[in-house]
Coordinates of C-alpha atoms in Angstrom, one line a residue:
M3 CA 111.2 -21.0 -130.3
G4 CA 108.6 -23.8 -130.3
I5 CA 109.4 -27.4 -130.5
N6 CA 109.0 -29.2 -133.9
A7 CA 105.6 -31.0 -133.6
P8 CA 106.7 -34.6 -134.2
L9 CA 109.5 -34.3 -131.6
L10 CA 107.1 -32.7 -129.2
I11 CA 104.6 -35.5 -129.5
D12 CA 107.4 -38.0 -129.0
R13 CA 108.3 -36.2 -125.8
I14 CA 104.9 -35.9 -124.2
G15 CA 103.8 -39.5 -125.1
S16 CA 100.3 -40.7 -125.7
E17 CA 99.5 -40.9 -122.0
A18 CA 99.3 -37.2 -121.6
D19 CA 95.9 -35.6 -122.1
L20 CA 97.1 -32.0 -122.5
F21 CA 100.3 -30.1 -123.2
L22 CA 100.9 -26.5 -124.2
D23 CA 103.8 -25.3 -126.4
R24 CA 104.7 -21.6 -126.9
D25 CA 106.0 -20.0 -130.1
R26 CA 108.3 -16.9 -129.9
D27 CA 109.2 -15.3 -133.3
R28 CA 109.2 -18.8 -134.9
T29 CA 110.1 -19.1 -138.5
E30 CA 110.2 -22.6 -139.7
S31 CA 109.0 -25.0 -142.4
I32 CA 107.3 -28.1 -140.9
A33 CA 107.0 -31.1 -143.1
L34 CA 103.7 -33.0 -143.3
H35 CA 103.3 -35.2 -140.3
R36 CA 100.6 -36.6 -138.0
H37 CA 100.3 -37.3 -134.3
P38 CA 97.7 -38.8 -131.9
H39 CA 96.9 -35.4 -130.3
G40 CA 94.7 -32.7 -131.7
E41 CA 96.3 -29.3 -132.1
L42 CA 94.6 -26.0 -131.2
G43 CA 96.8 -23.0 -132.2
L44 CA 96.4 -19.3 -131.6
I45 CA 98.4 -16.8 -133.7
R46 CA 99.2 -13.5 -132.0
R47 CA 101.8 -12.2 -134.4
G48 CA 103.2 -13.4 -137.8
H49 CA 101.4 -16.0 -139.9
I50 CA 101.3 -19.6 -141.0
V51 CA 100.6 -21.0 -144.4
T52 CA 99.2 -24.4 -143.3
A53 CA 98.8 -27.5 -145.4
T54 CA 97.0 -30.8 -145.2
E55 CA 96.7 -33.5 -147.8
Q56 CA 93.4 -31.8 -148.9
A57 CA 94.2 -28.1 -149.0
R58 CA 96.5 -25.1 -148.2
W59 CA 95.5 -21.8 -146.6
M60 CA 96.9 -18.9 -144.7
I61 CA 96.4 -18.2 -141.0
P62 CA 97.3 -14.6 -140.1
A63 CA 97.7 -13.0 -136.7
G64 CA 94.4 -12.7 -134.9
Q65 CA 93.2 -16.1 -136.1
A66 CA 93.4 -19.6 -134.6
Y67 CA 93.1 -23.1 -136.0
W68 CA 92.1 -26.6 -135.0
V69 CA 93.6 -29.9 -136.4
P70 CA 92.0 -33.1 -135.2
P71 CA 94.1 -36.0 -134.0
Y72 CA 95.9 -38.2 -136.6
M73 CA 95.3 -35.6 -139.4
T74 CA 98.3 -35.1 -141.7
H75 CA 99.4 -31.5 -141.6
G76 CA 102.4 -29.2 -141.9
G77 CA 103.2 -25.6 -143.0
D78 CA 105.4 -22.6 -143.2
M79 CA 105.6 -20.4 -140.1
A80 CA 106.9 -16.8 -140.4
G81 CA 107.7 -14.7 -137.3
V82 CA 105.0 -16.5 -135.3
D83 CA 104.2 -15.6 -131.7
G84 CA 101.4 -17.7 -130.2
C85 CA 100.7 -21.0 -128.5
R86 CA 99.5 -24.4 -129.3
L87 CA 97.4 -26.7 -127.0
Y88 CA 97.8 -30.4 -127.8
I89 CA 94.7 -32.5 -126.8
S90 CA 94.6 -36.3 -126.5
A91 CA 92.6 -38.3 -129.0
S92 CA 90.1 -39.5 -126.4
L93 CA 89.6 -36.0 -125.0
A94 CA 89.3 -34.5 -128.5
Q95 CA 86.8 -37.1 -129.6
A96 CA 84.6 -36.3 -126.6
L97 CA 84.9 -32.5 -126.5
M98 CA 86.3 -31.1 -129.8
P99 CA 85.1 -30.9 -133.4
S100 CA 85.9 -33.8 -135.7
E101 CA 86.9 -31.5 -138.7
P102 CA 89.8 -29.1 -139.1
A103 CA 88.9 -25.4 -138.9
A104 CA 90.3 -21.9 -139.4
L105 CA 89.0 -19.5 -136.7
T106 CA 88.6 -15.9 -135.8
A107 CA 90.3 -15.5 -132.5
T108 CA 87.9 -14.0 -130.0
P109 CA 88.7 -12.4 -126.6
L110 CA 87.3 -15.5 -125.0
M111 CA 89.5 -17.8 -127.0
E112 CA 92.5 -15.7 -126.0
A113 CA 91.5 -15.8 -122.3
L114 CA 91.1 -19.6 -122.4
M115 CA 94.4 -20.1 -124.1
S116 CA 96.1 -17.7 -121.6
R117 CA 94.6 -19.8 -118.8
W118 CA 96.2 -22.9 -120.1
E119 CA 99.5 -21.1 -120.7
R120 CA 99.5 -20.1 -117.0
D121 CA 98.4 -23.5 -115.7
L122 CA 100.1 -26.1 -117.9
Q123 CA 103.8 -26.1 -117.3
A124 CA 104.2 -29.8 -118.2
P125 CA 102.3 -32.7 -119.9
C126 CA 99.4 -33.6 -117.7
L127 CA 96.2 -35.6 -117.3
V128 CA 93.0 -33.8 -117.8
R129 CA 91.6 -31.9 -114.7
P130 CA 87.9 -31.4 -114.0
I131 CA 88.3 -27.7 -115.0
D132 CA 89.6 -28.7 -118.4
H133 CA 86.4 -30.4 -119.3
H134 CA 84.6 -27.1 -118.7
L135 CA 87.1 -25.0 -120.5
L136 CA 87.2 -27.3 -123.5
A137 CA 83.4 -27.3 -123.8
V138 CA 83.5 -23.5 -123.8
M139 CA 86.2 -23.5 -126.4
R140 CA 84.2 -25.8 -128.6
D141 CA 81.3 -23.4 -128.5
E142 CA 83.7 -20.6 -129.5
I143 CA 85.1 -22.6 -132.4
E144 CA 81.7 -23.5 -133.7
T145 CA 80.5 -19.9 -133.7
N146 CA 83.6 -18.2 -135.0
L147 CA 84.7 -20.1 -138.1
A148 CA 86.8 -18.0 -140.5
S149 CA 86.7 -18.1 -144.3
P150 CA 90.3 -18.3 -145.5
V151 CA 91.5 -18.3 -149.1
L152 CA 91.5 -22.0 -149.6
L153 CA 93.6 -23.9 -152.1
P154 CA 92.2 -27.4 -152.6
M155 CA 94.9 -30.0 -153.3
P156 CA 94.6 -32.9 -155.9
R157 CA 94.2 -36.4 -154.5
H158 CA 96.6 -38.1 -156.9
A159 CA 99.9 -38.3 -155.0
L160 CA 102.3 -37.3 -157.8
T161 CA 100.0 -34.4 -159.0
R162 CA 99.7 -33.2 -155.3
A163 CA 103.5 -33.3 -154.8
V164 CA 104.2 -31.4 -158.0
L165 CA 101.5 -28.7 -157.3
S166 CA 102.4 -28.4 -153.6
D167 CA 106.0 -27.8 -154.5
W168 CA 105.1 -25.1 -157.0
A169 CA 102.5 -23.4 -154.7
R170 CA 105.2 -22.8 -152.0
H171 CA 106.8 -20.1 -154.3
C172 CA 104.7 -19.7 -157.4
E173 CA 107.6 -18.0 -159.2
E174 CA 108.3 -20.7 -161.8
K175 CA 106.4 -20.0 -164.9
L176 CA 104.8 -23.3 -166.0
S177 CA 102.4 -23.8 -168.9
L178 CA 99.6 -26.3 -168.8
D179 CA 101.7 -28.7 -170.9
D180 CA 104.6 -28.3 -168.5
L181 CA 102.5 -29.3 -165.5
A182 CA 100.9 -32.2 -167.3
S183 CA 104.3 -33.5 -168.3
K184 CA 105.6 -33.2 -164.7
C185 CA 102.6 -35.3 -163.6
G186 CA 103.2 -37.9 -166.3
L187 CA 99.9 -37.1 -168.0
S188 CA 98.6 -35.8 -171.3
R189 CA 97.3 -32.2 -171.2
R190 CA 93.7 -33.5 -171.6
S191 CA 94.0 -36.2 -169.0
F192 CA 95.7 -33.8 -166.6
T193 CA 93.0 -31.1 -167.0
R194 CA 90.1 -33.6 -166.6
R195 CA 91.6 -35.2 -163.5
F196 CA 92.6 -31.9 -161.9
H197 CA 89.1 -30.5 -162.3
A198 CA 87.5 -33.7 -160.9
E199 CA 89.8 -33.7 -157.9
T200 CA 89.8 -30.0 -157.0
G201 CA 86.7 -28.5 -158.6
L202 CA 89.0 -25.9 -160.3
S203 CA 90.7 -25.6 -163.7
P204 CA 94.5 -25.6 -163.4
G205 CA 94.6 -21.9 -164.3
A206 CA 92.1 -20.9 -161.6
W207 CA 94.0 -23.0 -159.0
M208 CA 97.3 -21.3 -159.9
Q209 CA 95.7 -17.9 -159.4
I210 CA 94.6 -18.8 -155.9
A211 CA 98.0 -20.2 -155.1
R212 CA 99.6 -16.9 -156.3
I213 CA 97.2 -14.9 -154.1
I214 CA 98.2 -17.0 -151.0
R215 CA 101.9 -16.6 -151.9
G216 CA 101.3 -12.9 -152.4
C217 CA 99.9 -12.6 -148.9
Q218 CA 103.1 -14.2 -147.6
L219 CA 105.2 -11.7 -149.5
L220 CA 103.1 -8.8 -148.4
A221 CA 103.5 -9.9 -144.8
A222 CA 107.3 -10.0 -145.4
G223 CA 107.2 -6.3 -146.4
L224 CA 107.9 -6.5 -150.1
P225 CA 106.5 -3.7 -152.3
V226 CA 103.3 -4.5 -154.2
T227 CA 104.9 -3.9 -157.6
E228 CA 107.8 -6.3 -156.9
I229 CA 105.4 -9.0 -155.7
A230 CA 103.3 -8.7 -158.9
L231 CA 106.3 -9.1 -161.0
M232 CA 107.7 -12.0 -159.0
L233 CA 104.4 -13.9 -159.3
G234 CA 104.2 -13.4 -163.1
Y235 CA 101.4 -10.8 -163.3
E236 CA 101.5 -8.7 -166.5
S237 CA 100.7 -5.6 -164.4
V238 CA 100.3 -4.5 -160.9
T239 CA 96.6 -3.8 -161.7
S240 CA 96.1 -7.5 -162.5
F241 CA 97.5 -8.5 -159.1
V242 CA 95.4 -5.8 -157.2
T243 CA 92.2 -6.9 -159.0
L244 CA 92.7 -10.6 -158.2
C245 CA 93.7 -9.9 -154.7
R246 CA 90.5 -7.9 -154.1
A247 CA 88.4 -10.6 -155.8
H248 CA 89.8 -13.4 -153.5
T249 CA 90.2 -11.5 -150.2
G250 CA 87.9 -8.6 -150.5
L251 CA 90.8 -6.2 -149.9
N252 CA 93.4 -4.4 -152.0
P253 CA 97.1 -5.4 -151.2
T254 CA 97.8 -2.3 -149.1
T255 CA 94.9 -2.9 -146.8
L256 CA 95.5 -6.6 -146.7
R257 CA 99.1 -6.0 -145.6
Q258 CA 97.8 -4.2 -142.5
K259 CA 95.7 -7.2 -141.7
I260 CA 98.5 -9.8 -141.8

């Protein structure tokens, strides 16, 4: 089992340039946190629904991700096997992208991460070879960006907290008036602010949240019919149609991918 990220960063200290942590069948909810190292993760099995203050999205097996230093992030891990390379802020600024990214894991990415898994047994200062390996990794990152189902989060703190909590399960049936009330706003003000901050209507946003939650439940092995009912769809067909619209795949095929 991997080490909770804030504890890991406390342990390695800001003086270390690189540190690698391994995940073995890790299932855990990690609260939003930040640290002075960038985080490059590779998912070999299982999945993560990752979250920042700006968005939520799913990272399945066969994908990777990059989170720059000091960016607030967290998420829900389910049966994850993989590894995470932590990269100091100075090294990341010089050699890594400045924006977070979801990535398609290529054989070369796998080979680079496996090399660090073999070499890095403890926190260390950067070696000459690491500059070269990180430059190659950056090229792979920039040419293998994935297009996840992205759920933009509202900027307003209370609205973000209410919607983030709902999006983790999506099983509570809330009307627009219910959501507005929870956020301390009138229906009109809530709708206007929500669209301005996310680019989506509340209804469209909730459909995307349900699809991401549906992906989690598919990965957990639940039947498609049960998932559709849990998420409040009127019929299995409605869930299948929206799943295909947002992911390009029907639920049965999507399950095989995640």
